[in-house]
């Protein structure tokens, strides 16, 4: 796309989804996390991101099995939130174009990917 072209609705929707993932990840990384606090943190993260424009739905799941495994190797009752503990789905609706994105672990890295674009 050249500098004088307007992005398509699909391109704008994908951009919006990327903004939401960046916000979610960097806003909450480092938050203290325990099995007891995981459900309230999932809700807080989802509701915070859903406030953003064009965001239709956010689902945040803390991978409790991974969290408990990390805590088993620690003397603390909590750890800090990283992408390693999260599975997230974000649905954006921009001018009728729906974009579904997901973040999940792939080969030890929290990969954010575009699942579908529906115009």
C-alpha atoms as a printed R data frame, in Angstrom:
    type eleno elety resid chain resno       x       y      z
1   ATOM     1    CA   UNK     A     1   0.000   0.000  0.000
2   ATOM     2    CA   UNK     A     2   1.382   3.381 -0.935
3   ATOM     3    CA   UNK     A     3   1.283   6.389  1.381
4   ATOM     4    CA   UNK     A     4  -1.710   7.898 -0.421
5   ATOM     5    CA   UNK     A     5  -3.901   4.771 -0.185
6   ATOM     6    CA   UNK     A     6  -6.504   4.377  2.527
7   ATOM     7    CA   UNK     A     7  -6.303   1.099  4.458
8   ATOM     8    CA   UNK     A     8  -9.111  -1.351  3.808
9   ATOM     9    CA   UNK     A     9 -11.537  -2.120  6.624
10  ATOM    10    CA   UNK     A    10  -9.880  -5.534  7.009
11  ATOM    11    CA   UNK     A    11  -6.436  -3.919  7.341
12  ATOM    12    CA   UNK     A    12  -7.761  -1.415  9.873
13  ATOM    13    CA   UNK     A    13  -9.446  -4.220 11.846
14  ATOM    14    CA   UNK     A    14  -6.171  -6.180 11.948
15  ATOM    15    CA   UNK     A    15  -4.332  -3.074 13.107
16  ATOM    16    CA   UNK     A    16  -6.896  -2.560 15.875
17  ATOM    17    CA   UNK     A    17  -6.458  -6.157 17.007
18  ATOM    18    CA   UNK     A    18  -2.685  -5.671 17.196
19  ATOM    19    CA   UNK     A    19  -3.139  -2.558 19.321
20  ATOM    20    CA   UNK     A    20  -5.357  -4.490 21.723
21  ATOM    21    CA   UNK     A    21  -2.835  -7.317 22.078
22  ATOM    22    CA   UNK     A    22   0.020  -4.888 22.672
23  ATOM    23    CA   UNK     A    23  -2.004  -3.113 25.306
24  ATOM    24    CA   UNK     A    24  -3.101  -6.314 27.016
25  ATOM    25    CA   UNK     A    25   0.339  -7.864 27.106
26  ATOM    26    CA   UNK     A    26   2.340  -4.846 28.174
27  ATOM    27    CA   UNK     A    27  -0.210  -3.413 30.572
28  ATOM    28    CA   UNK     A    28  -0.443  -6.601 32.638
29  ATOM    29    CA   UNK     A    29   2.991  -8.246 32.278
30  ATOM    30    CA   UNK     A    30   4.613  -8.437 35.690
31  ATOM    31    CA   UNK     A    31   1.346  -8.398 37.647
32  ATOM    32    CA   UNK     A    32   1.573 -10.648 40.715
33  ATOM    33    CA   UNK     A    33  -0.279 -13.897 39.935
34  ATOM    34    CA   UNK     A    34  -1.401 -16.829 42.065
35  ATOM    35    CA   UNK     A    35  -3.959 -19.577 41.517
36  ATOM    36    CA   UNK     A    36  -6.342 -17.730 43.851
37  ATOM    37    CA   UNK     A    37  -6.014 -14.408 41.981
38  ATOM    38    CA   UNK     A    38  -6.099 -15.881 38.461
39  ATOM    39    CA   UNK     A    39  -9.899 -15.684 37.935
40  ATOM    40    CA   UNK     A    40 -10.140 -12.030 38.982
41  ATOM    41    CA   UNK     A    41  -7.105 -11.130 36.871
42  ATOM    42    CA   UNK     A    42  -8.627 -12.892 33.831
43  ATOM    43    CA   UNK     A    43 -11.782 -10.802 34.280
44  ATOM    44    CA   UNK     A    44  -9.890  -7.545 34.845
45  ATOM    45    CA   UNK     A    45  -7.750  -8.055 31.758
46  ATOM    46    CA   UNK     A    46 -10.709  -8.921 29.531
47  ATOM    47    CA   UNK     A    47 -12.851  -6.037 30.777
48  ATOM    48    CA   UNK     A    48 -10.016  -3.517 30.465
49  ATOM    49    CA   UNK     A    49  -9.310  -4.401 26.844
50  ATOM    50    CA   UNK     A    50 -13.020  -4.599 25.953
51  ATOM    51    CA   UNK     A    51 -13.226  -0.875 26.813
52  ATOM    52    CA   UNK     A    52 -11.147  -0.060 23.749
53  ATOM    53    CA   UNK     A    53 -12.803   1.043 20.496
54  ATOM    54    CA   UNK     A    54 -13.939  -1.679 18.072
55  ATOM    55    CA   UNK     A    55 -13.288  -4.453 20.605
56  ATOM    56    CA   UNK     A    56 -16.242  -6.821 20.639
57  ATOM    57    CA   UNK     A    57 -15.035  -9.635 22.872
58  ATOM    58    CA   UNK     A    58 -11.978 -10.681 24.873
59  ATOM    59    CA   UNK     A    59 -11.413 -14.056 26.503
60  ATOM    60    CA   UNK     A    60  -8.449 -14.456 28.847
61  ATOM    61    CA   UNK     A    61  -7.535 -17.831 30.344
62  ATOM    62    CA   UNK     A    62  -4.692 -18.297 32.803
63  ATOM    63    CA   UNK     A    63  -3.030 -21.654 32.243
64  ATOM    64    CA   UNK     A    64  -3.403 -22.875 35.820
65  ATOM    65    CA   UNK     A    65  -1.408 -26.068 35.174
66  ATOM    66    CA   UNK     A    66   1.594 -23.994 34.054
67  ATOM    67    CA   UNK     A    67   1.146 -21.571 36.941
68  ATOM    68    CA   UNK     A    68   1.044 -24.369 39.504
69  ATOM    69    CA   UNK     A    69   4.112 -26.008 37.944
70  ATOM    70    CA   UNK     A    70   6.031 -22.722 38.184
71  ATOM    71    CA   UNK     A    71   4.986 -22.252 41.796
72  ATOM    72    CA   UNK     A    72   6.028 -25.802 42.690
73  ATOM    73    CA   UNK     A    73   9.593 -24.784 41.853
74  ATOM    74    CA   UNK     A    74   9.405 -21.658 44.038
75  ATOM    75    CA   UNK     A    75   9.205 -20.814 47.711
76  ATOM    76    CA   UNK     A    76   6.767 -17.973 46.982
77  ATOM    77    CA   UNK     A    77   2.973 -18.256 46.825
78  ATOM    78    CA   UNK     A    78   2.822 -16.191 43.636
79  ATOM    79    CA   UNK     A    79   4.778 -15.350 40.524
80  ATOM    80    CA   UNK     A    80   4.620 -12.608 37.933
81  ATOM    81    CA   UNK     A    81   2.361 -12.760 34.919
82  ATOM    82    CA   UNK     A    82   4.055 -13.530 31.618
83  ATOM    83    CA   UNK     A    83   2.701 -14.711 28.305
84  ATOM    84    CA   UNK     A    84   3.698 -18.221 29.322
85  ATOM    85    CA   UNK     A    85   0.629 -18.355 31.574
86  ATOM    86    CA   UNK     A    86  -1.928 -16.924 29.129
87  ATOM    87    CA   UNK     A    87  -4.270 -17.978 26.365
88  ATOM    88    CA   UNK     A    88  -6.192 -15.033 24.913
89  ATOM    89    CA   UNK     A    89  -8.726 -14.500 22.165
90  ATOM    90    CA   UNK     A    90  -9.667 -11.011 20.969
91  ATOM    91    CA   UNK     A    91 -12.485 -10.278 18.522
92  ATOM    92    CA   UNK     A    92 -12.513  -6.888 16.810
93  ATOM    93    CA   UNK     A    93 -15.347  -5.511 14.700
94  ATOM    94    CA   UNK     A    94 -14.324  -2.578 12.524
95  ATOM    95    CA   UNK     A    95 -16.937  -1.235 10.117
96  ATOM    96    CA   UNK     A    96 -18.531  -4.681  9.834
97  ATOM    97    CA   UNK     A    97 -15.238  -6.511  9.349
98  ATOM    98    CA   UNK     A    98 -14.693  -9.074 12.106
99  ATOM    99    CA   UNK     A    99 -11.175 -10.128 13.019
100 ATOM   100    CA   UNK     A   100 -10.473 -12.992 15.411
101 ATOM   101    CA   UNK     A   101  -7.000 -13.119 16.954
102 ATOM   102    CA   UNK     A   102  -5.425 -15.482 19.452
103 ATOM   103    CA   UNK     A   103  -2.377 -15.683 21.679
104 ATOM   104    CA   UNK     A   104  -1.116 -19.045 22.854
105 ATOM   105    CA   UNK     A   105   2.168 -20.717 23.548
106 ATOM   106    CA   UNK     A   106   4.037 -22.098 20.572
107 ATOM   107    CA   UNK     A   107   7.472 -23.647 21.056
108 ATOM   108    CA   UNK     A   108   7.926 -21.813 24.352
109 ATOM   109    CA   UNK     A   109   6.891 -18.394 22.999
110 ATOM   110    CA   UNK     A   110   3.566 -16.555 23.456
111 ATOM   111    CA   UNK     A   111   2.638 -16.195 19.798
112 ATOM   112    CA   UNK     A   112  -0.084 -13.759 18.760
113 ATOM   113    CA   UNK     A   113  -1.761 -14.705 15.501
114 ATOM   114    CA   UNK     A   114  -4.586 -13.767 13.198
115 ATOM   115    CA   UNK     A   115  -7.164 -16.572 13.152
116 ATOM   116    CA   UNK     A   116  -9.746 -15.184 10.737
117 ATOM   117    CA   UNK     A   117 -10.989 -12.108  8.893
118 ATOM   118    CA   UNK     A   118 -14.668 -11.944  7.927
119 ATOM   119    CA   UNK     A   119 -15.936  -9.055  5.846
